[in-house]
PDB file of C-alpha atoms in Angstrom:
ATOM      1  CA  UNK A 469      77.701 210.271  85.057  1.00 57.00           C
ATOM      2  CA  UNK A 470      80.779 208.490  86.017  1.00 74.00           C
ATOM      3  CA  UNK A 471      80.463 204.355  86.051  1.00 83.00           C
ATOM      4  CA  UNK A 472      81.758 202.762  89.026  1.00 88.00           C
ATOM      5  CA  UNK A 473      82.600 199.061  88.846  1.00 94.00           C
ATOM      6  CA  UNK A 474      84.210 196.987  91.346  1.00 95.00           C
ATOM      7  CA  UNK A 475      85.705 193.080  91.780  1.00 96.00           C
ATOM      8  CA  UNK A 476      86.490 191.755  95.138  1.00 97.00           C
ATOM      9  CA  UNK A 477      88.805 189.445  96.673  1.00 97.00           C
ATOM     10  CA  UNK A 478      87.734 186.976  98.459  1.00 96.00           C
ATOM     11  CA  UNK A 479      89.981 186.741 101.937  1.00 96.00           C
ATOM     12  CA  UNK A 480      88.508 183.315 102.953  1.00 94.00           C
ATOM     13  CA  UNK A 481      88.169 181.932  99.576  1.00 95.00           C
ATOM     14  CA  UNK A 482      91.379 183.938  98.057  1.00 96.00           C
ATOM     15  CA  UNK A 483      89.265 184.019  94.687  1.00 95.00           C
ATOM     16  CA  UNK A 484      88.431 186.951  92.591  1.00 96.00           C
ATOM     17  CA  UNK A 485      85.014 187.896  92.289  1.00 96.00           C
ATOM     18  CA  UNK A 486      82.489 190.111  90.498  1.00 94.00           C
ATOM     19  CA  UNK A 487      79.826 191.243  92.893  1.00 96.00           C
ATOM     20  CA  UNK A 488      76.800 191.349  92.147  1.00 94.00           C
ATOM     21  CA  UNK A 489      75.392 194.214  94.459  1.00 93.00           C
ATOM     22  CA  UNK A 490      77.425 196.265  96.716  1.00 94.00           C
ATOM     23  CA  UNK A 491      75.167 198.327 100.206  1.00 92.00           C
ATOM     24  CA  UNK A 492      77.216 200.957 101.797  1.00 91.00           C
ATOM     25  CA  UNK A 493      76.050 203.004 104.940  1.00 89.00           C
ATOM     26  CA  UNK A 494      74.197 205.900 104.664  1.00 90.00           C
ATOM     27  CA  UNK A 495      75.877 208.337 107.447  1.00 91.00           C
ATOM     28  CA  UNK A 496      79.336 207.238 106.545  1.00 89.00           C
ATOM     29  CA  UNK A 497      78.887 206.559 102.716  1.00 87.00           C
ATOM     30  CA  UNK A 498      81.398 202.931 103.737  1.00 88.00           C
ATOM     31  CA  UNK A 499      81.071 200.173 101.963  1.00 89.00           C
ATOM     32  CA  UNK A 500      78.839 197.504 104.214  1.00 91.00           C
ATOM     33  CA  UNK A 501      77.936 193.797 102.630  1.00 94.00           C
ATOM     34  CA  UNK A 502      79.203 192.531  99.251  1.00 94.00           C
ATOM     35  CA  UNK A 503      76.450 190.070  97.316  1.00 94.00           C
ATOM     36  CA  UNK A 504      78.277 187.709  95.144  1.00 93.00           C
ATOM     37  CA  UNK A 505      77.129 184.945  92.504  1.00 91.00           C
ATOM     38  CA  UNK A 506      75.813 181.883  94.770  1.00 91.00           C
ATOM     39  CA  UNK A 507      75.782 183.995  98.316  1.00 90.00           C
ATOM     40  CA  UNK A 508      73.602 185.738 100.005  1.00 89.00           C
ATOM     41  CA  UNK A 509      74.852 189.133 101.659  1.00 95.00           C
ATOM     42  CA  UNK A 510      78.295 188.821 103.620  1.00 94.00           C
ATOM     43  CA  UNK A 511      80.025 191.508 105.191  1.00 93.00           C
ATOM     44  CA  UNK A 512      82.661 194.107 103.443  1.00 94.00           C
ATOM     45  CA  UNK A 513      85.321 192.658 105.918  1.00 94.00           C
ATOM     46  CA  UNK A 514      85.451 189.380 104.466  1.00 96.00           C
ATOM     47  CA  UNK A 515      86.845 191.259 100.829  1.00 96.00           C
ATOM     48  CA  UNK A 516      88.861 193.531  99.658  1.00 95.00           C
ATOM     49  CA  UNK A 517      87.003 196.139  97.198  1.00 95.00           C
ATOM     50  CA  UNK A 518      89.108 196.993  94.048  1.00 96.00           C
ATOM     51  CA  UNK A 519      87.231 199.769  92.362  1.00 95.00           C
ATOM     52  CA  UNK A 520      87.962 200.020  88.284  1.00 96.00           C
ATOM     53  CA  UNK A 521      90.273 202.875  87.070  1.00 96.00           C
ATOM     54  CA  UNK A 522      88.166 204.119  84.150  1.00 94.00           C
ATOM     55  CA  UNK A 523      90.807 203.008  81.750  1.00 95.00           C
ATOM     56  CA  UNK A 524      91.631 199.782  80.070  1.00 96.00           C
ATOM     57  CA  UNK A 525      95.262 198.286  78.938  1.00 96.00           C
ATOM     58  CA  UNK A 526      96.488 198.044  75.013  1.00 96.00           C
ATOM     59  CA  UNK A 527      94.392 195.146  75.179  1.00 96.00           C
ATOM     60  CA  UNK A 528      91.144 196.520  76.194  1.00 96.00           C
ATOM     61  CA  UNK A 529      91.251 195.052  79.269  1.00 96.00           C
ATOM     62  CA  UNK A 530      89.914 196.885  82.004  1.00 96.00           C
ATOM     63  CA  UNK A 531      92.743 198.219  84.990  1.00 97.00           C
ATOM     64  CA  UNK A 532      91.181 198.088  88.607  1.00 97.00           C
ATOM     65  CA  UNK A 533      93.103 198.896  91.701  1.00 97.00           C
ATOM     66  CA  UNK A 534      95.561 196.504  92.727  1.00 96.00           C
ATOM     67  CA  UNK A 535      96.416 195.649  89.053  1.00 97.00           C
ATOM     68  CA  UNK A 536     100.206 195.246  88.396  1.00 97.00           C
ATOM     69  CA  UNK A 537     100.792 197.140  84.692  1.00 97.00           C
ATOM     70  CA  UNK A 538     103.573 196.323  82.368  1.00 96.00           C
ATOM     71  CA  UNK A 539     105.150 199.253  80.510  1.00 96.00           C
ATOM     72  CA  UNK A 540     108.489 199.200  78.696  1.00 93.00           C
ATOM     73  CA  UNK A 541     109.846 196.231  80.681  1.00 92.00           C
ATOM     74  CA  UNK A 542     108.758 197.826  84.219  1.00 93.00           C
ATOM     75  CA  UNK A 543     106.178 196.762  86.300  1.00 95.00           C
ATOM     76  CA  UNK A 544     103.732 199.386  88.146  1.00 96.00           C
ATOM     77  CA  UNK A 545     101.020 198.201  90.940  1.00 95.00           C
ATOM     78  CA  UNK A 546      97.713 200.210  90.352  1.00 97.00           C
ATOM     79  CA  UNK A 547      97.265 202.092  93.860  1.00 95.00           C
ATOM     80  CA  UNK A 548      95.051 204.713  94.937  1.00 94.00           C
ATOM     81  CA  UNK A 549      97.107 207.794  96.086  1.00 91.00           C
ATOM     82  CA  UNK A 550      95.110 209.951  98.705  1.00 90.00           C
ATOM     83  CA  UNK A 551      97.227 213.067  98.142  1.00 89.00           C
ATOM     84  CA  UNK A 552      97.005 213.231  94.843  1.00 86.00           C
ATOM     85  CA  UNK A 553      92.885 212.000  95.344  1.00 90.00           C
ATOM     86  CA  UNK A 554      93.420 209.624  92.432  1.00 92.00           C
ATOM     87  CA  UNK A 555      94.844 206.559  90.970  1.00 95.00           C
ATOM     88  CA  UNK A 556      98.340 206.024  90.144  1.00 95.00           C
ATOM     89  CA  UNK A 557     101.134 203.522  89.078  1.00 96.00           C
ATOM     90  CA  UNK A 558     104.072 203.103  91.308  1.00 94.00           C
ATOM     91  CA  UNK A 559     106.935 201.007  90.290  1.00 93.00           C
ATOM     92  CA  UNK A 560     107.328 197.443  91.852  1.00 92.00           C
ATOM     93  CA  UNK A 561     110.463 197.508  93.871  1.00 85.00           C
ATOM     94  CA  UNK A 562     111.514 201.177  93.018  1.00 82.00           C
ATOM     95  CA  UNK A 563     109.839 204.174  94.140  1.00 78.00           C
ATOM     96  CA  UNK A 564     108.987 205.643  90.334  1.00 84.00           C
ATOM     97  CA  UNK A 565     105.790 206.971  89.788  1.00 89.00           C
ATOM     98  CA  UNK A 566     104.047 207.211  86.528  1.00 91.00           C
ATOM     99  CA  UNK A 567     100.235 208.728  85.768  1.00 90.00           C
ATOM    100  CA  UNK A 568      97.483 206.326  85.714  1.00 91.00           C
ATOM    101  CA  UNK A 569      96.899 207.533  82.005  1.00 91.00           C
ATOM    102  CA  UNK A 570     100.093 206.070  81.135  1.00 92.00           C
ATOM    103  CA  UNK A 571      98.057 202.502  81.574  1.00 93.00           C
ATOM    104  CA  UNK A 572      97.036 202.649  77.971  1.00 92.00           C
ATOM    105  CA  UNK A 573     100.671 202.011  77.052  1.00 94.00           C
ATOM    106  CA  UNK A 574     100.910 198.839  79.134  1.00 96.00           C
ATOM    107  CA  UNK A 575      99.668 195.423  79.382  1.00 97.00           C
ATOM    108  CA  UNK A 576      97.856 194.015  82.224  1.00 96.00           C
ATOM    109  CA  UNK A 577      99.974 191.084  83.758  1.00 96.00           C
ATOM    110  CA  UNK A 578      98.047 190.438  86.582  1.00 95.00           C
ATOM    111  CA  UNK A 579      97.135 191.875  90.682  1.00 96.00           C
ATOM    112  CA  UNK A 580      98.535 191.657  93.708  1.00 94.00           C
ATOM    113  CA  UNK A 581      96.692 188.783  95.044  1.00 94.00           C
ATOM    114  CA  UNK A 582      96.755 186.057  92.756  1.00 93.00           C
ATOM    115  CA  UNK A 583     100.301 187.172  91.004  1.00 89.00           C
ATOM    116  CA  UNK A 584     102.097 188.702  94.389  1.00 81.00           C
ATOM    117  CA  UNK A 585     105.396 186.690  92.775  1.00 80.00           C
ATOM    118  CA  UNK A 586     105.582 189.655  90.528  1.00 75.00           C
ATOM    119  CA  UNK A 587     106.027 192.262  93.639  1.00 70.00           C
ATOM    120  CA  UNK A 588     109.782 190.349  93.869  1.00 60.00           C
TER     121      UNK A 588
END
């Protein structure tokens, strides 16, 4: 079975998080309240969900959505592509696309909210 793992970004707080439980909604299958260490439930709209990719950088560190990759001196931004129904890297400032499996080649060097400097 496939593992789903998520962080989350606090808006209010503008930290990164691990939650601890996620609830979605059982018509729609949405996401619904994030629990996170110290809180009690608090509604989805207070974070944004960045689900993990599956794959990890050179390092072994794990790539979620939102994740900027470097590869050969180029930066990519982890995005989820709803054509292609999957994650892929699209070059900061450009409009190059590589495939998400190309993150194994790259180094983590941050995410677009704590390191949006690297977007310019």
């Amino acid at each position: 079975m496939k593992e789903f793992k998520f962080r989350v970004w606090d808006k209010v707080k503008r930290t990164m998080l691990r939650p601890q439980a996620i609830t979605f909604d059982i018509q729609s299958l949405a996401p619904f309240a994030v629990s996170v260490p110290g809180r009690s439930w608090e509604p989805v709209g207070k974070f944004d969900l960045l689900q993990w990719t599956g794959l990890s950088d050179t390092k072994g560190k794990e790539v979620y959505e939102g994740d900027f990759i470097k590869i050969a001196g180029t930066i990519y931004r982890v995005t989820w592509s709803q054509a292609a129904a999957g994650f892929e890297l699209v070059e900061v400032g450009d409009s190059g696309n590589r495939s998400i499996v190309d993150v194994g080649m790259g180094i983590l060097v941050g995410n677009q909210f704590e390191n949006s400097d690297l977007v310019h």
